[in-house]
Coordinates of C-alpha atoms in Angstrom, one line a residue:
Chain A
M5 CA 122.5 1.8 101.2
V6 CA 123.2 3.0 97.5
T7 CA 122.2 6.6 96.7
F8 CA 122.3 8.6 93.8
G9 CA 122.5 12.6 93.2
A10 CA 120.3 14.5 90.8
L11 CA 120.4 18.1 89.8
E12 CA 117.6 19.9 88.0
A13 CA 119.9 23.1 86.9
G14 CA 117.5 26.0 86.0
G15 CA 117.8 29.6 85.2
T16 CA 116.3 30.5 88.3
K17 CA 117.0 27.9 90.6
M18 CA 119.1 24.9 91.3
V19 CA 117.1 21.8 92.6
M20 CA 119.5 19.2 94.3
G21 CA 118.5 15.8 95.4
I22 CA 119.6 12.5 96.9
L23 CA 117.5 9.7 96.1
D24 CA 117.8 6.0 96.8
E25 CA 117.9 3.5 94.1
N26 CA 113.9 3.0 93.9
G27 CA 113.9 6.8 93.5
S28 CA 112.6 7.8 96.9
I29 CA 113.7 11.2 97.6
L30 CA 115.9 11.4 101.0
E31 CA 116.7 15.1 100.4
R32 CA 116.1 18.0 98.4
V33 CA 117.6 21.4 98.4
S34 CA 117.0 24.4 96.3
I35 CA 119.2 27.3 95.8
P36 CA 118.9 30.3 93.5
T37 CA 120.8 30.3 90.3
Q38 CA 123.6 33.3 90.5
E39 CA 126.8 33.6 88.8
P40 CA 128.6 30.4 88.2
D41 CA 131.5 31.4 90.5
I42 CA 129.1 31.6 93.3
T43 CA 126.5 28.8 92.6
V44 CA 128.6 25.9 91.4
P45 CA 130.9 25.8 94.4
A46 CA 127.7 25.8 96.4
M47 CA 126.3 22.9 94.5
I48 CA 129.7 20.8 94.8
A49 CA 129.7 21.6 98.4
F50 CA 126.1 20.0 98.9
F51 CA 127.1 16.8 96.9
S52 CA 130.6 16.6 98.2
G53 CA 129.3 15.5 101.5
K54 CA 127.3 12.8 100.5
T55 CA 128.2 8.9 99.4
I56 CA 126.4 9.0 96.1
Q57 CA 127.4 6.6 93.3
A58 CA 126.6 8.8 90.2
L59 CA 125.2 12.3 89.6
G60 CA 122.6 13.2 87.0
I61 CA 122.0 16.5 85.8
G62 CA 119.4 17.8 83.8
C63 CA 120.4 21.1 82.6
F64 CA 119.0 24.5 80.9
G65 CA 120.6 24.8 77.3
P66 CA 121.5 24.6 74.8
L67 CA 124.1 22.3 75.6
D68 CA 126.7 20.2 73.8
L69 CA 125.8 16.6 74.2
N70 CA 128.1 15.1 71.4
P71 CA 130.1 12.7 73.5
V72 CA 133.1 12.8 71.2
S73 CA 133.3 16.6 71.5
P74 CA 135.8 18.4 73.5
Q75 CA 133.3 20.5 75.1
F76 CA 130.8 17.6 76.0
G77 CA 128.5 18.7 78.7
S78 CA 129.1 22.3 78.4
I79 CA 126.6 25.0 78.2
T80 CA 126.7 26.5 74.8
A81 CA 124.7 29.6 73.4
T82 CA 122.5 30.6 76.6
P83 CA 121.1 34.0 76.8
K84 CA 122.4 33.6 80.5
I85 CA 126.1 35.2 79.5
A86 CA 127.7 34.4 82.7
W87 CA 126.8 30.7 82.2
R88 CA 127.8 30.2 78.4
H89 CA 130.5 28.0 77.9
I90 CA 130.6 26.7 81.6
P91 CA 131.8 22.7 81.1
I92 CA 129.1 21.8 83.9
R93 CA 129.7 18.1 83.6
T94 CA 133.5 18.3 83.9
L95 CA 133.3 20.6 86.7
F96 CA 131.3 17.9 88.7
M97 CA 133.4 15.0 87.5
D98 CA 136.6 16.8 88.6
A99 CA 135.1 17.5 92.0
L100 CA 133.3 14.4 93.0
H101 CA 135.2 11.8 91.1
I102 CA 132.0 9.7 90.4
P103 CA 130.1 9.3 86.9
V104 CA 128.4 12.4 85.8
A105 CA 125.3 12.1 83.3
I106 CA 123.9 15.2 81.8
D107 CA 121.2 16.1 79.3
T108 CA 118.9 19.0 78.9
D109 CA 116.4 19.8 81.5
V110 CA 113.5 18.9 79.0
N111 CA 114.9 15.8 78.1
A112 CA 115.4 14.6 81.7
A113 CA 111.5 15.7 82.4
A114 CA 110.7 13.5 79.3
L115 CA 112.8 10.5 80.4
A116 CA 111.2 10.7 83.9
E117 CA 107.6 11.0 82.4
S118 CA 108.4 8.2 80.0
R119 CA 109.6 5.6 82.6
L120 CA 107.7 6.6 85.6
G121 CA 104.9 8.9 84.3
A122 CA 102.4 9.6 81.9
A123 CA 104.0 8.0 79.1
K124 CA 105.1 4.6 81.1
G125 CA 105.2 1.7 79.1
L126 CA 105.5 3.3 76.0
N127 CA 108.5 3.7 73.6
S128 CA 108.2 7.5 72.7
C129 CA 106.8 10.4 73.8
L130 CA 107.1 14.5 73.5
Y131 CA 107.3 16.4 76.5
V132 CA 106.7 20.2 76.4
T133 CA 107.0 22.8 79.0
I134 CA 105.1 26.0 77.9
G135 CA 106.0 28.8 80.8
T136 CA 108.4 31.8 80.7
G137 CA 110.1 29.9 77.7
I138 CA 109.0 26.8 75.9
G139 CA 111.2 23.8 75.8
G140 CA 110.8 20.2 74.7
G141 CA 112.2 16.7 75.4
V142 CA 111.8 13.6 72.9
I143 CA 112.1 10.0 74.0
I144 CA 112.3 7.5 71.1
G145 CA 113.2 3.7 71.6
G146 CA 113.0 4.5 75.2
K147 CA 115.9 7.1 75.1
P148 CA 116.3 10.8 75.0
V149 CA 116.9 12.1 71.3
H150 CA 120.1 13.8 70.5
G151 CA 121.4 14.1 67.2
L152 CA 122.8 17.2 65.3
V153 CA 122.2 18.9 68.7
H154 CA 119.2 18.4 70.6
P155 CA 115.5 18.9 70.2
E156 CA 114.8 22.7 70.6
V157 CA 111.0 22.4 70.5
G158 CA 110.3 25.9 71.1
H159 CA 111.9 27.3 68.2
Q160 CA 110.1 25.3 65.6
L161 CA 108.2 27.8 63.3
V162 CA 104.3 28.0 63.5
T163 CA 101.9 30.0 61.3
P164 CA 100.7 33.2 62.6
H165 CA 97.2 33.3 63.7
P166 CA 95.0 35.7 61.5
Q167 CA 94.1 37.6 64.6
D168 CA 97.4 37.7 66.4
P169 CA 98.3 41.5 67.0
C170 CA 101.9 40.4 67.2
P171 CA 102.1 38.0 64.3
E172 CA 106.1 38.0 64.3
G173 CA 106.2 37.1 68.0
F174 CA 109.0 38.2 70.3
C175 CA 111.9 35.7 69.7
P176 CA 115.3 37.5 69.1
Y177 CA 116.4 34.6 66.8
H178 CA 113.5 33.6 64.8
K179 CA 110.4 35.2 63.5
H180 CA 107.0 33.6 64.5
C181 CA 108.5 30.6 66.3
L182 CA 106.6 28.7 68.8
E183 CA 108.3 30.3 72.0
G184 CA 108.2 33.8 70.3
L185 CA 104.5 33.6 69.8
A186 CA 103.2 31.4 72.8
A187 CA 105.6 31.5 75.8
G188 CA 103.7 32.9 79.0
P189 CA 105.6 36.5 78.9
T190 CA 103.9 37.1 75.3
F191 CA 100.4 37.6 76.7
E192 CA 101.8 40.4 78.9
K193 CA 103.5 41.8 75.6
R194 CA 100.4 41.5 73.4
Y195 CA 97.7 42.7 75.9
A196 CA 99.2 44.1 78.7
M197 CA 97.8 41.7 81.1
S198 CA 99.4 38.5 82.2
A199 CA 98.2 35.3 81.0
K200 CA 96.5 34.4 84.4
D201 CA 94.4 37.2 84.4
L202 CA 93.0 37.0 80.7
P203 CA 89.6 35.6 80.7
H204 CA 89.3 32.4 79.4
T205 CA 86.8 33.7 76.6
H206 CA 89.6 36.1 75.4
I207 CA 91.0 35.5 71.8
A208 CA 94.4 35.4 73.4
W209 CA 93.4 31.5 74.6
D210 CA 92.1 30.7 71.0
I211 CA 95.4 32.0 69.4
E212 CA 97.6 30.2 72.3
A213 CA 95.8 27.0 71.8
D214 CA 96.2 27.2 67.9
Y215 CA 99.9 27.7 68.2
I216 CA 100.2 24.5 70.8
A217 CA 98.1 22.5 68.4
Q218 CA 100.2 23.4 65.5
M219 CA 103.2 22.1 67.4
C220 CA 101.2 19.1 68.3
H221 CA 100.1 18.3 64.6
N222 CA 103.8 18.8 63.2
A223 CA 105.2 16.4 65.8
I224 CA 102.6 13.8 65.1
M225 CA 103.6 14.4 61.2
S226 CA 107.3 14.3 61.6
F227 CA 108.0 11.7 64.3
S228 CA 104.8 10.4 65.7
P229 CA 105.4 10.2 69.3
E230 CA 102.8 7.8 71.1
K231 CA 102.0 10.4 73.6
I232 CA 102.4 14.4 73.9
I233 CA 102.9 15.5 77.6
L234 CA 102.0 19.3 78.1
G235 CA 103.2 20.8 81.3
G236 CA 104.5 24.4 82.4
G237 CA 102.9 27.5 84.1
V238 CA 100.7 28.3 81.0
M239 CA 99.2 24.9 80.8
Q240 CA 98.1 25.2 84.5
Q241 CA 94.8 27.1 83.0
Q242 CA 92.6 24.0 83.2
F243 CA 90.6 24.8 80.1
L244 CA 93.7 25.0 77.6
L245 CA 94.4 21.5 77.5
P246 CA 90.9 20.3 76.0
L247 CA 91.2 23.4 73.7
V248 CA 94.5 22.3 72.5
R249 CA 93.2 18.9 72.0
E250 CA 90.2 20.0 69.9
K251 CA 92.4 22.3 67.6
T252 CA 94.9 19.7 67.1
L253 CA 92.0 17.2 66.0
M254 CA 90.8 19.8 63.7
L255 CA 94.3 20.2 62.1
L256 CA 94.6 16.6 61.7
G257 CA 91.5 16.7 59.4
Q258 CA 90.9 13.0 59.7
Y259 CA 94.1 12.1 58.3
I260 CA 95.3 10.1 60.9
Q261 CA 93.5 7.0 61.9
H262 CA 94.1 6.0 65.3
P263 CA 91.7 5.0 68.3
H264 CA 93.0 8.1 70.1
M265 CA 91.6 10.2 67.3
E266 CA 88.1 8.8 68.3
N267 CA 88.6 9.5 71.8
G268 CA 89.2 13.1 71.1
L269 CA 92.8 12.8 72.0
K270 CA 91.9 12.7 75.7
D271 CA 94.5 10.1 76.4
Y272 CA 96.9 11.2 73.9
I273 CA 97.7 15.0 74.8
V274 CA 98.0 14.8 78.4
S275 CA 99.2 16.6 81.6
P276 CA 102.7 15.4 83.3
D277 CA 101.9 12.9 85.9
L278 CA 105.1 13.7 88.1
G279 CA 104.4 17.3 88.4
I280 CA 107.3 19.6 89.7
H281 CA 109.2 16.4 90.4
S282 CA 109.9 15.3 86.7
G283 CA 113.1 17.2 86.0
L284 CA 114.5 16.1 89.3
M285 CA 113.4 12.4 88.8
G286 CA 114.7 12.6 85.2
S287 CA 118.1 13.6 86.4
F288 CA 118.2 10.6 89.2
L289 CA 117.2 8.2 86.0
L290 CA 120.1 9.7 84.2
A291 CA 122.5 9.3 87.4
K292 CA 121.1 5.8 87.8
E293 CA 122.2 4.8 84.4
A294 CA 125.6 6.4 84.4
G295 CA 126.1 4.5 88.0
N296 CA 125.5 1.2 86.1
L297 CA 127.9 1.6 83.5
Chain B
M8 CA 123.9 -18.9 48.5
V9 CA 121.5 -17.2 50.9
T10 CA 119.3 -14.6 49.1
F11 CA 116.3 -12.3 50.3
G12 CA 113.4 -10.9 48.5
A13 CA 112.9 -7.2 48.5
L14 CA 109.7 -5.2 47.1
E15 CA 109.4 -1.5 46.7
A16 CA 105.7 -1.3 46.6
G17 CA 104.8 2.1 44.8
G18 CA 101.4 3.5 43.7
T19 CA 102.6 3.5 40.2
K20 CA 105.1 0.6 40.0
M21 CA 106.1 -2.4 41.9
V22 CA 109.8 -2.9 41.9
M23 CA 110.8 -6.6 42.9
G24 CA 114.3 -7.7 43.6
I25 CA 116.2 -10.6 44.7
L26 CA 119.5 -9.8 46.5
D27 CA 122.4 -11.8 48.0
E28 CA 123.4 -11.4 51.7
N29 CA 125.8 -8.8 50.7
G30 CA 123.1 -6.7 49.0
S31 CA 124.1 -7.5 45.6
I32 CA 120.9 -7.3 43.1
L33 CA 120.9 -10.8 41.3
E34 CA 117.4 -10.1 39.7
R35 CA 115.2 -6.9 39.3
V36 CA 111.8 -6.8 37.9
S37 CA 109.4 -4.1 37.8
I38 CA 105.7 -4.3 37.0
P39 CA 102.8 -1.6 36.9
T40 CA 100.6 -1.1 39.9
Q41 CA 97.1 -2.3 38.9
E42 CA 94.2 -3.2 41.0
P43 CA 95.2 -5.7 43.9
D44 CA 93.4 -8.4 42.4
I45 CA 95.9 -8.4 39.6
T46 CA 99.0 -7.1 40.9
V47 CA 99.4 -9.2 44.0
P48 CA 99.0 -12.5 42.4
A49 CA 101.7 -11.4 39.9
M50 CA 104.1 -10.4 42.7
I51 CA 103.5 -13.5 44.6
A52 CA 104.1 -15.7 41.5
F53 CA 107.6 -13.9 41.2
F54 CA 108.6 -14.5 44.5
S55 CA 107.2 -17.9 44.9
G56 CA 109.8 -19.4 42.4
K57 CA 112.9 -18.3 44.5
T58 CA 114.6 -19.8 47.5
I59 CA 114.6 -16.7 49.5
Q60 CA 115.0 -16.7 53.2
A61 CA 112.7 -13.6 53.9
L62 CA 110.9 -10.7 52.3
G63 CA 111.2 -7.1 53.0
I64 CA 108.4 -4.5 51.8
G65 CA 108.7 -1.1 51.5
C66 CA 105.3 0.1 50.9
F67 CA 103.3 3.4 50.0
G68 CA 101.2 4.2 53.1
P69 CA 99.8 5.1 55.4
L70 CA 100.3 1.7 56.8
D71 CA 99.3 0.1 60.3
L72 CA 102.6 -0.7 61.7
N73 CA 101.6 -1.5 65.2
P74 CA 102.9 -5.1 65.8
V75 CA 100.2 -5.8 68.1
S76 CA 97.1 -4.6 66.0
P77 CA 95.1 -7.4 64.1
Q78 CA 95.8 -5.0 60.9
F79 CA 99.6 -5.1 61.4
G80 CA 101.1 -4.7 57.9
S81 CA 98.0 -3.7 56.3
I82 CA 97.6 -0.5 54.0
T83 CA 95.1 1.9 55.6
A84 CA 93.6 5.4 54.7
T85 CA 95.3 5.6 51.0
P86 CA 93.7 7.6 48.4
K87 CA 94.1 4.5 46.0
I88 CA 90.8 3.0 47.2
A89 CA 91.2 -0.3 45.8
W90 CA 94.3 -0.9 47.9
R91 CA 92.6 0.2 51.2
H92 CA 92.7 -2.1 54.0
I93 CA 94.7 -4.7 51.9
P94 CA 96.8 -6.7 54.4
I95 CA 99.7 -6.7 52.1
R96 CA 102.2 -8.3 54.7
T97 CA 99.8 -11.2 55.8
L98 CA 99.2 -12.0 51.8
F99 CA 102.8 -12.6 51.4
M100 CA 103.2 -14.3 54.5
D101 CA 100.6 -17.0 53.6
A102 CA 101.6 -17.4 50.2
L103 CA 105.2 -17.7 50.6
H104 CA 105.5 -19.1 54.4
I105 CA 108.8 -17.0 55.1
P106 CA 109.2 -14.1 57.6
V107 CA 107.9 -10.9 56.0
A108 CA 108.9 -7.4 57.3
I109 CA 107.2 -4.2 56.2
D110 CA 107.7 -0.4 56.7
T111 CA 106.8 2.6 54.6
D112 CA 108.8 3.0 51.3
V113 CA 110.1 6.1 52.8
N114 CA 111.1 4.4 56.1
A115 CA 112.7 1.7 54.1
A116 CA 114.6 4.4 51.8
A117 CA 115.7 6.3 55.1
L118 CA 117.1 2.9 56.5
A119 CA 119.2 2.2 53.2
E120 CA 120.6 5.7 53.3
S121 CA 121.4 5.4 57.1
R122 CA 122.9 2.0 56.5
L123 CA 124.6 2.2 53.1
G124 CA 124.4 5.7 51.8
A125 CA 124.5 9.6 52.7
A126 CA 124.1 9.2 56.6
K127 CA 126.1 6.0 57.2
G128 CA 127.9 5.9 60.3
L129 CA 125.2 8.0 61.9
N130 CA 122.7 7.1 64.4
S131 CA 119.9 9.5 63.0
C132 CA 118.8 10.9 59.7
L133 CA 115.6 12.4 57.9
Y134 CA 114.9 11.4 54.5
V135 CA 112.5 13.2 52.6
T136 CA 111.6 12.7 48.7
I137 CA 109.9 15.5 46.8
G138 CA 108.0 14.5 43.9
T139 CA 104.5 13.7 42.7
G140 CA 103.8 13.6 46.6
I141 CA 106.2 14.6 49.7
G142 CA 107.0 11.5 52.0
G143 CA 109.7 11.2 54.5
G144 CA 111.4 8.4 56.8
V145 CA 113.3 9.1 60.0
I146 CA 116.0 7.0 61.3
I147 CA 116.8 7.5 65.1
G148 CA 119.0 5.1 67.2
G149 CA 119.6 3.4 63.7
K150 CA 116.1 2.1 63.4
P151 CA 113.0 3.6 61.4
V152 CA 110.9 5.6 63.8
H153 CA 107.2 4.5 64.5
G154 CA 105.0 5.9 67.1
L155 CA 101.4 6.7 67.2
V156 CA 101.5 5.6 63.4
H157 CA 104.7 6.5 61.4
P158 CA 106.1 9.8 60.0
E159 CA 104.1 11.6 57.7
V160 CA 106.6 14.3 57.0
G161 CA 104.6 15.7 53.6
H162 CA 101.6 16.6 56.0
Q163 CA 103.3 18.9 58.5
L164 CA 102.1 22.5 58.3
V165 CA 104.5 25.2 57.0
T166 CA 103.8 28.9 56.8
P167 CA 102.5 30.3 53.3
H168 CA 105.0 32.4 51.6
P169 CA 103.8 35.9 51.3
Q170 CA 104.1 35.7 47.4
D171 CA 102.4 32.4 47.1
P172 CA 99.5 32.9 44.7
C173 CA 97.7 29.7 46.2
P174 CA 98.7 30.1 50.1
E175 CA 96.2 27.5 51.3
G176 CA 97.9 24.5 48.8
F177 CA 96.3 21.5 47.4
C178 CA 96.1 18.8 50.0
P179 CA 92.5 17.6 50.5
Y180 CA 93.1 16.9 54.1
H181 CA 95.0 20.2 55.4
K182 CA 95.4 23.7 54.6
H183 CA 99.1 24.9 53.9
C184 CA 100.8 21.6 54.6
L185 CA 104.1 20.9 52.9
E186 CA 102.8 18.6 50.3
G187 CA 100.0 20.9 49.4
L188 CA 102.4 23.5 49.1
A189 CA 105.5 22.1 47.7
A190 CA 104.9 18.7 45.9
G191 CA 106.0 18.7 42.1
P192 CA 102.3 18.9 40.7
T193 CA 101.5 22.3 42.7
F194 CA 104.0 24.1 40.1
E195 CA 101.4 23.1 37.3
K196 CA 98.4 24.0 39.4
R197 CA 99.7 27.7 40.3
Y198 CA 101.6 28.6 37.0
A199 CA 99.9 26.2 34.6
M200 CA 103.6 25.2 33.6
S201 CA 105.5 22.0 35.0
A202 CA 108.4 22.5 37.3
K203 CA 111.0 21.3 35.0
D204 CA 109.8 24.1 32.6
L205 CA 110.1 26.9 35.0
P206 CA 113.2 28.9 34.6
H207 CA 115.2 28.9 38.0
T208 CA 115.1 32.7 38.2
H209 CA 111.2 32.1 38.6
I210 CA 110.0 33.1 42.1
A211 CA 108.3 29.9 42.3
W212 CA 111.6 28.5 43.2
D213 CA 112.2 30.8 45.8
I214 CA 108.9 30.0 47.3
E215 CA 109.7 26.2 46.9
A216 CA 112.9 26.4 48.7
D217 CA 111.2 28.3 51.5
Y218 CA 108.8 25.5 52.3
I219 CA 111.6 23.1 52.1
A220 CA 113.9 24.9 54.2
Q221 CA 110.8 25.5 56.8
M222 CA 110.6 21.8 57.0
C223 CA 114.5 21.3 57.4
H224 CA 114.5 24.1 60.1
N225 CA 111.5 22.4 62.1
A226 CA 113.3 18.8 61.7
I227 CA 116.4 20.3 63.4
M228 CA 114.2 21.9 66.1
S229 CA 112.0 19.0 66.9
F230 CA 114.2 15.9 66.8
S231 CA 117.5 17.2 65.6
P232 CA 118.7 14.5 62.8
E233 CA 122.1 14.1 62.2
K234 CA 121.6 14.5 58.5
I235 CA 118.9 15.7 56.0
I236 CA 118.9 13.8 52.9
L237 CA 116.2 15.4 50.1
G238 CA 115.6 13.1 47.1
G239 CA 112.9 13.0 44.5
G240 CA 111.9 14.3 41.2
V241 CA 111.9 18.1 42.3
M242 CA 115.3 18.0 43.9
Q243 CA 116.5 17.0 40.5
Q244 CA 116.7 20.5 39.7
Q245 CA 120.4 21.1 40.6
F246 CA 119.9 24.6 41.6
L247 CA 117.5 23.9 44.4
L248 CA 119.6 22.1 46.9
P249 CA 122.0 25.1 47.4
L250 CA 119.0 27.3 47.8
V251 CA 117.4 25.1 50.3
R252 CA 120.6 25.2 52.5
E253 CA 120.8 28.9 52.0
K254 CA 117.2 29.6 53.4
T255 CA 117.4 27.0 56.2
L256 CA 120.5 28.7 57.4
M257 CA 118.6 32.2 57.2
L258 CA 115.8 30.5 59.3
L259 CA 118.0 29.0 61.8
G260 CA 119.5 32.8 62.7
Q261 CA 122.4 31.4 64.1
Y262 CA 120.7 29.9 66.9
I263 CA 122.2 26.4 66.5
Q264 CA 126.0 26.2 66.6
H265 CA 127.7 23.5 64.9
P266 CA 130.5 23.2 62.5
H267 CA 127.9 22.3 59.9
M268 CA 126.5 25.7 60.2
E269 CA 129.9 27.3 59.2
N270 CA 130.1 25.1 56.3
G271 CA 126.9 26.3 54.9
L272 CA 125.1 23.1 55.7
K273 CA 126.9 21.6 52.6
D274 CA 127.5 18.3 54.4
Y275 CA 124.2 18.4 56.3
I276 CA 121.3 18.8 53.9
V277 CA 122.5 16.4 50.8
S278 CA 121.1 14.4 48.1
P279 CA 120.6 10.7 48.5
D280 CA 123.7 8.4 47.6
L281 CA 121.6 5.4 46.6
G282 CA 119.6 7.1 44.0
I283 CA 116.8 5.1 42.7
H284 CA 118.0 1.9 44.5
S285 CA 117.4 3.3 48.1
G286 CA 113.8 1.8 48.3
L287 CA 114.7 -1.6 47.0
M288 CA 117.7 -1.7 49.1
G289 CA 115.8 -0.5 52.3
S290 CA 113.5 -3.4 51.6
F291 CA 116.3 -5.9 51.4
L292 CA 117.7 -4.7 54.8
L293 CA 114.4 -5.3 56.2
A294 CA 114.3 -8.7 54.8
K295 CA 117.6 -9.5 56.1
E296 CA 116.7 -8.3 59.7
A297 CA 113.4 -10.4 59.5
G298 CA 115.5 -13.5 58.2
N299 CA 117.9 -13.3 61.1
L300 CA 115.2 -13.5 63.7

């Protein structure tokens, strides 16, 4: 049986999987993310014992994804100092002697949703996860988008809501960027209550939905994805998705004409289909492509 | 000799060209854009006499560019009422009996700059023209991006500048969208002086550069183009491009690490290479691809 390795490399945990060529998960192990000196050898030990054809990594970023760069496949300016400049792809290639593909965790998740999930059959989608941070992956022409670097959807600027008590937000890099205004921890910082404890009638949710809607609106105007998929902890508040749709429609102001608009964006701004598995499945898809080269 | 037809269909004029397969312009004619009843037959008469293999159209929008839609190749919600719902691609196909390709004027210009101009050799770019209106085309993976519809770069929302006397802008669809705040006519509306008469020390230019920089920043964060090309009448003020680079760098706040940053974005945010020919050359490239099908 042909098998592939998949690694969802996150800031708090590393999820490792072995999958068959159809994407069935044969084995799945999760370890906490500690210093690279400890965590990298542990991951290599896991994958070394397996007869995998290739490995796919969906990794927290930012990453150097320029294939002609000497640092291709390295982590770059992460706030996790110990992981900065770790050449994660090269470490696995040198240890395992198999093809290793890498992309951002969110591009991997976007790829999985686009091939197997909520955007199946479409050419393009935007996948955004709104949790401790905000990150997004973009698929166009069936492939994850890279360019100057790779999408950093959470750091786009949005316009502060007039009733936001902290309109500059909490990002150390940017004033009023999406992550600094709308990531999970901003609720606690503004209102001294965690998002899940704030009643859904609280103005905080109106503000949150407005920020996410601005992001959806600007995605539609700038690269026009065929579907927007919103996941992550904050989006688990069930009332939030309908509110985001409503506010996005308002912002669009009937400028875009499309059947999705008449439908209130119900089939356009949606939840992920693959749930917690999107990152691992995306890494598997990367592995499969690398193995077929 | 194999020749192709190219049409740059604009709101004020229609530029028609006959080009050989290497892109040399053999003939170029421009007529004013009047009502479709007058202008369409005139254009058909021009192209009917030629032995062209295919026609490419770069057209003002919005357009229906969904190939499976019955309205594929039609103009949709344009403010030019007489042109609304005109099936421009079908009209030429029925009259000329040759393959006819169509895209937005700005996607065509972006394609030309990406294949022959400022972004030659790159996989992706953003082309934005800032003039009477603001429009943009996006190339990713070497191809113009379509999706839900097509990019409408001018209608993305930006954050009003604190010193802007008209912070809501002048777009009938959206409050504080880029076009409503930064298109050429907004200078006249705010300061009762046209852009070209305002001294470059006037706060108006600081505000203008800030809006364009927000757009550049958000493009980098959302789909990370390998180059941003800024054209159009407003950008002909030579002091504006350096100001936009400076403000974009400030907004990025050293979050993105790339040699382009160290270079002050001089090779990243640039002027078009093809000047006034980008639209016609893009339409030619569309024709050539349609002719080779």
